[in-house]
PDB file of C-alpha atoms and ligand atoms in Angstrom:
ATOM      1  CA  UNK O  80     218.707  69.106  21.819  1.00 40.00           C
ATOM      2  CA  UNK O  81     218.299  68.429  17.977  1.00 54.00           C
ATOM      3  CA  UNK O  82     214.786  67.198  16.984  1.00 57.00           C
ATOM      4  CA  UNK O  83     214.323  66.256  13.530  1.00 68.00           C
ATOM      5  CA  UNK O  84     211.064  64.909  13.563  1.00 90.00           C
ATOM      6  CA  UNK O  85     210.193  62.465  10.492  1.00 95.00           C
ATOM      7  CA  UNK O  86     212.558  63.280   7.494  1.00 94.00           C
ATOM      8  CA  UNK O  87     210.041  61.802   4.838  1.00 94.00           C
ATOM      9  CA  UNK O  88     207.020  64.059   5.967  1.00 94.00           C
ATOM     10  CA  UNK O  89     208.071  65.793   8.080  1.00 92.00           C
ATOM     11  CA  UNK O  90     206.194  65.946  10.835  1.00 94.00           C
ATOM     12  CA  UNK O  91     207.465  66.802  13.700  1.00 94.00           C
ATOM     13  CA  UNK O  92     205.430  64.381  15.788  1.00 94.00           C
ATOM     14  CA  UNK O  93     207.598  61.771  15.193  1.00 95.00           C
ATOM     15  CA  UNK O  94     210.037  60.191  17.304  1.00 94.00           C
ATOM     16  CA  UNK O  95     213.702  59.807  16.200  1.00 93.00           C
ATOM     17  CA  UNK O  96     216.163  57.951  17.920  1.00 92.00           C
ATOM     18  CA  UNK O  97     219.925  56.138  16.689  1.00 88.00           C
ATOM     19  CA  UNK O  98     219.928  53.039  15.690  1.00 76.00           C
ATOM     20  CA  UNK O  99     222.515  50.458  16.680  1.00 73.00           C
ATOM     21  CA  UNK O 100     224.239  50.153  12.848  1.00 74.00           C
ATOM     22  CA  UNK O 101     224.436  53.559  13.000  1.00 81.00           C
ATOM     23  CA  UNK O 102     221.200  54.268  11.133  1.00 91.00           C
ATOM     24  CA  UNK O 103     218.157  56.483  12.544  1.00 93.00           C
ATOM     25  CA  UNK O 104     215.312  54.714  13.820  1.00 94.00           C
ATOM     26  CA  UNK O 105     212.460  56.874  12.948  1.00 95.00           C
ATOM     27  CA  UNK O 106     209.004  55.776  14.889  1.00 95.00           C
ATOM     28  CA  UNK O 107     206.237  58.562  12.732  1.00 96.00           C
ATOM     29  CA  UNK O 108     202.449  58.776  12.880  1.00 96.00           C
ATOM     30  CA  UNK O 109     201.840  58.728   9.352  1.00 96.00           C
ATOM     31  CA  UNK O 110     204.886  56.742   7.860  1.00 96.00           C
ATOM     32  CA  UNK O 111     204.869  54.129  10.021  1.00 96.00           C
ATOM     33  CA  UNK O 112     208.017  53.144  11.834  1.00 93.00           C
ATOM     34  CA  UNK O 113     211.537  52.749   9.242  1.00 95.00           C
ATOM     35  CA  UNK O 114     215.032  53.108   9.673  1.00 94.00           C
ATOM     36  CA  UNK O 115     217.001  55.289   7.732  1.00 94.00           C
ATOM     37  CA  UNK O 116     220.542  55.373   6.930  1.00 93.00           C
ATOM     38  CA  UNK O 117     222.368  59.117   8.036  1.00 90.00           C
ATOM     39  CA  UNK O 118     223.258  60.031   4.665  1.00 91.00           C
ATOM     40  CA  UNK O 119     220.001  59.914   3.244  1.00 93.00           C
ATOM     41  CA  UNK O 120     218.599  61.772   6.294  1.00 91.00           C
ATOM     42  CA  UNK O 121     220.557  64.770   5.543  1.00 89.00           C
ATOM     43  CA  UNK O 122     219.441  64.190   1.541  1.00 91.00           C
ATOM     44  CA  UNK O 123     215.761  64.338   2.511  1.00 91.00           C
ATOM     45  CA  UNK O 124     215.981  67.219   4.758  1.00 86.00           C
ATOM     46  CA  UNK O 125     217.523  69.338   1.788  1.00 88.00           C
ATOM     47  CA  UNK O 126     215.327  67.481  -0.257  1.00 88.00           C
ATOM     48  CA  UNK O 127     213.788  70.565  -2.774  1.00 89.00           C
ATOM     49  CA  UNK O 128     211.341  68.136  -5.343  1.00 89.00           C
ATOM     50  CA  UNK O 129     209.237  66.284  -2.963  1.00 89.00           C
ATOM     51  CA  UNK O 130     207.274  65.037  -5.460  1.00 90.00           C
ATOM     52  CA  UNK O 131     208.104  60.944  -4.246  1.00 88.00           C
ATOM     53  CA  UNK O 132     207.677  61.550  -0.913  1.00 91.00           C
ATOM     54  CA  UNK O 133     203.694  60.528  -0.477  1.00 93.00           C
ATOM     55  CA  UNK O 134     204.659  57.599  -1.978  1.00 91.00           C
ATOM     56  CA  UNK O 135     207.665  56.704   0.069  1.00 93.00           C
ATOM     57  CA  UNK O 136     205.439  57.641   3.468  1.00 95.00           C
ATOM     58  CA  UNK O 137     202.506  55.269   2.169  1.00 95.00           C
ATOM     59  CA  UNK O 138     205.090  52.625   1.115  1.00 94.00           C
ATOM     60  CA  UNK O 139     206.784  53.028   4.636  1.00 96.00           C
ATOM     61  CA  UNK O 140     203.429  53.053   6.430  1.00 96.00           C
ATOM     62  CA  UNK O 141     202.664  49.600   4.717  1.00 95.00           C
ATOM     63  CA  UNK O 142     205.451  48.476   5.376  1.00 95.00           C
ATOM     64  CA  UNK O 143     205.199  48.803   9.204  1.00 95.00           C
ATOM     65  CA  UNK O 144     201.755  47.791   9.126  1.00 95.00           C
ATOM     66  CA  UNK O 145     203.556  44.282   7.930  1.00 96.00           C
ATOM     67  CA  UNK O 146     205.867  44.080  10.698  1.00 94.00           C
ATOM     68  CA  UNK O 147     208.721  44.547   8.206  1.00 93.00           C
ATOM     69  CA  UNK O 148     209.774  48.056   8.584  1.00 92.00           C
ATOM     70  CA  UNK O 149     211.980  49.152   5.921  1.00 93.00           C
ATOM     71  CA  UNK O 150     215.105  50.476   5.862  1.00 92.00           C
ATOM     72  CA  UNK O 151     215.781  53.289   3.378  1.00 93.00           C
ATOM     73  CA  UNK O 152     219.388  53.458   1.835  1.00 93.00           C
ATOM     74  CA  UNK O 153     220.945  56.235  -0.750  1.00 92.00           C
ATOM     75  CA  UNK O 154     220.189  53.204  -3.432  1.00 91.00           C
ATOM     76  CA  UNK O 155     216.117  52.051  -2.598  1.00 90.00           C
ATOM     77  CA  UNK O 156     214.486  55.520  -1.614  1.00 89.00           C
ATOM     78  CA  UNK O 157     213.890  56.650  -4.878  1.00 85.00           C
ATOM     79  CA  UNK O 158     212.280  53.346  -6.045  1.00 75.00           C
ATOM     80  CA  UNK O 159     210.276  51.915  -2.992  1.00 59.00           C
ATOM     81  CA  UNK O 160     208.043  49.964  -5.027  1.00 60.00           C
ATOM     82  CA  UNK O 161     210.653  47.900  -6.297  1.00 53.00           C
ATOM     83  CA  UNK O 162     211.102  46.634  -2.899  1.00 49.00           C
ATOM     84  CA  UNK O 163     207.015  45.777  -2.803  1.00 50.00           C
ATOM     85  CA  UNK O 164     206.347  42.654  -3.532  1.00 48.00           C
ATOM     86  CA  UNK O 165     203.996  42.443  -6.055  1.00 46.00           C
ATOM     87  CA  UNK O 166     200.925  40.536  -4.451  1.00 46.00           C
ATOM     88  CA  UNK O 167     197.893  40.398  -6.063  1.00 41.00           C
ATOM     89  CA  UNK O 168     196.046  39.640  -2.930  1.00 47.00           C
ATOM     90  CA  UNK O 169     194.202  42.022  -0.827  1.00 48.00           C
ATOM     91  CA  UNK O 170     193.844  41.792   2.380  1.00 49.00           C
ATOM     92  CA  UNK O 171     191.254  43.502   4.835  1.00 47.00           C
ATOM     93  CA  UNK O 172     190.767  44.417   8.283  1.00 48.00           C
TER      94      UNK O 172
HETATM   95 ZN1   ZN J 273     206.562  60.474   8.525  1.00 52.15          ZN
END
């Protein structure tokens, strides 16, 4: 049985399971629940400069937190915040 646990931190707490289109549904304590497309899966896991990835878990995390988990493609991991919009707003509790 393969577990992968969550490909952007890693943790192997999360729970991984294949999404309809194809894509990996990825349900993780930290980052939130996001689905993530089977290419870039295999990129993160051989992923060497991890530099981005604190930022991609805390964008995914907010993300969830939203209700609008995202979906992370070859073309929008490396720039998450593009896909933030840019609210000034701030909301608590
Ligand atoms: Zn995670």
């Amino acid at each position: 049985m393969e577990t992968f646990g969550c490909f952007v931190c890693r943790t192997p707490e999360a729970r991984v399971s294949r999404g309809r289109s194809g894509a990996f549904t990825v349900e993780c304590p930290i980052c939130g629940w996001y689905e993530i497309d089977l290419r870039l899966a295999s990129v993160l896991g051989a992923l060497e400069d991890r530099s981005l990835v604190p930022y991609l878990s805390a964008h995914l995390s907010q993300n969830a937190a939203a209700d609008s988990p995202a979906i992370l493609t070859m073309s929008n991991w490396e720039d998450p915040s593009a896909r933030t919009h840019r609210n000034s707003r701030t909301t608590k509790g």
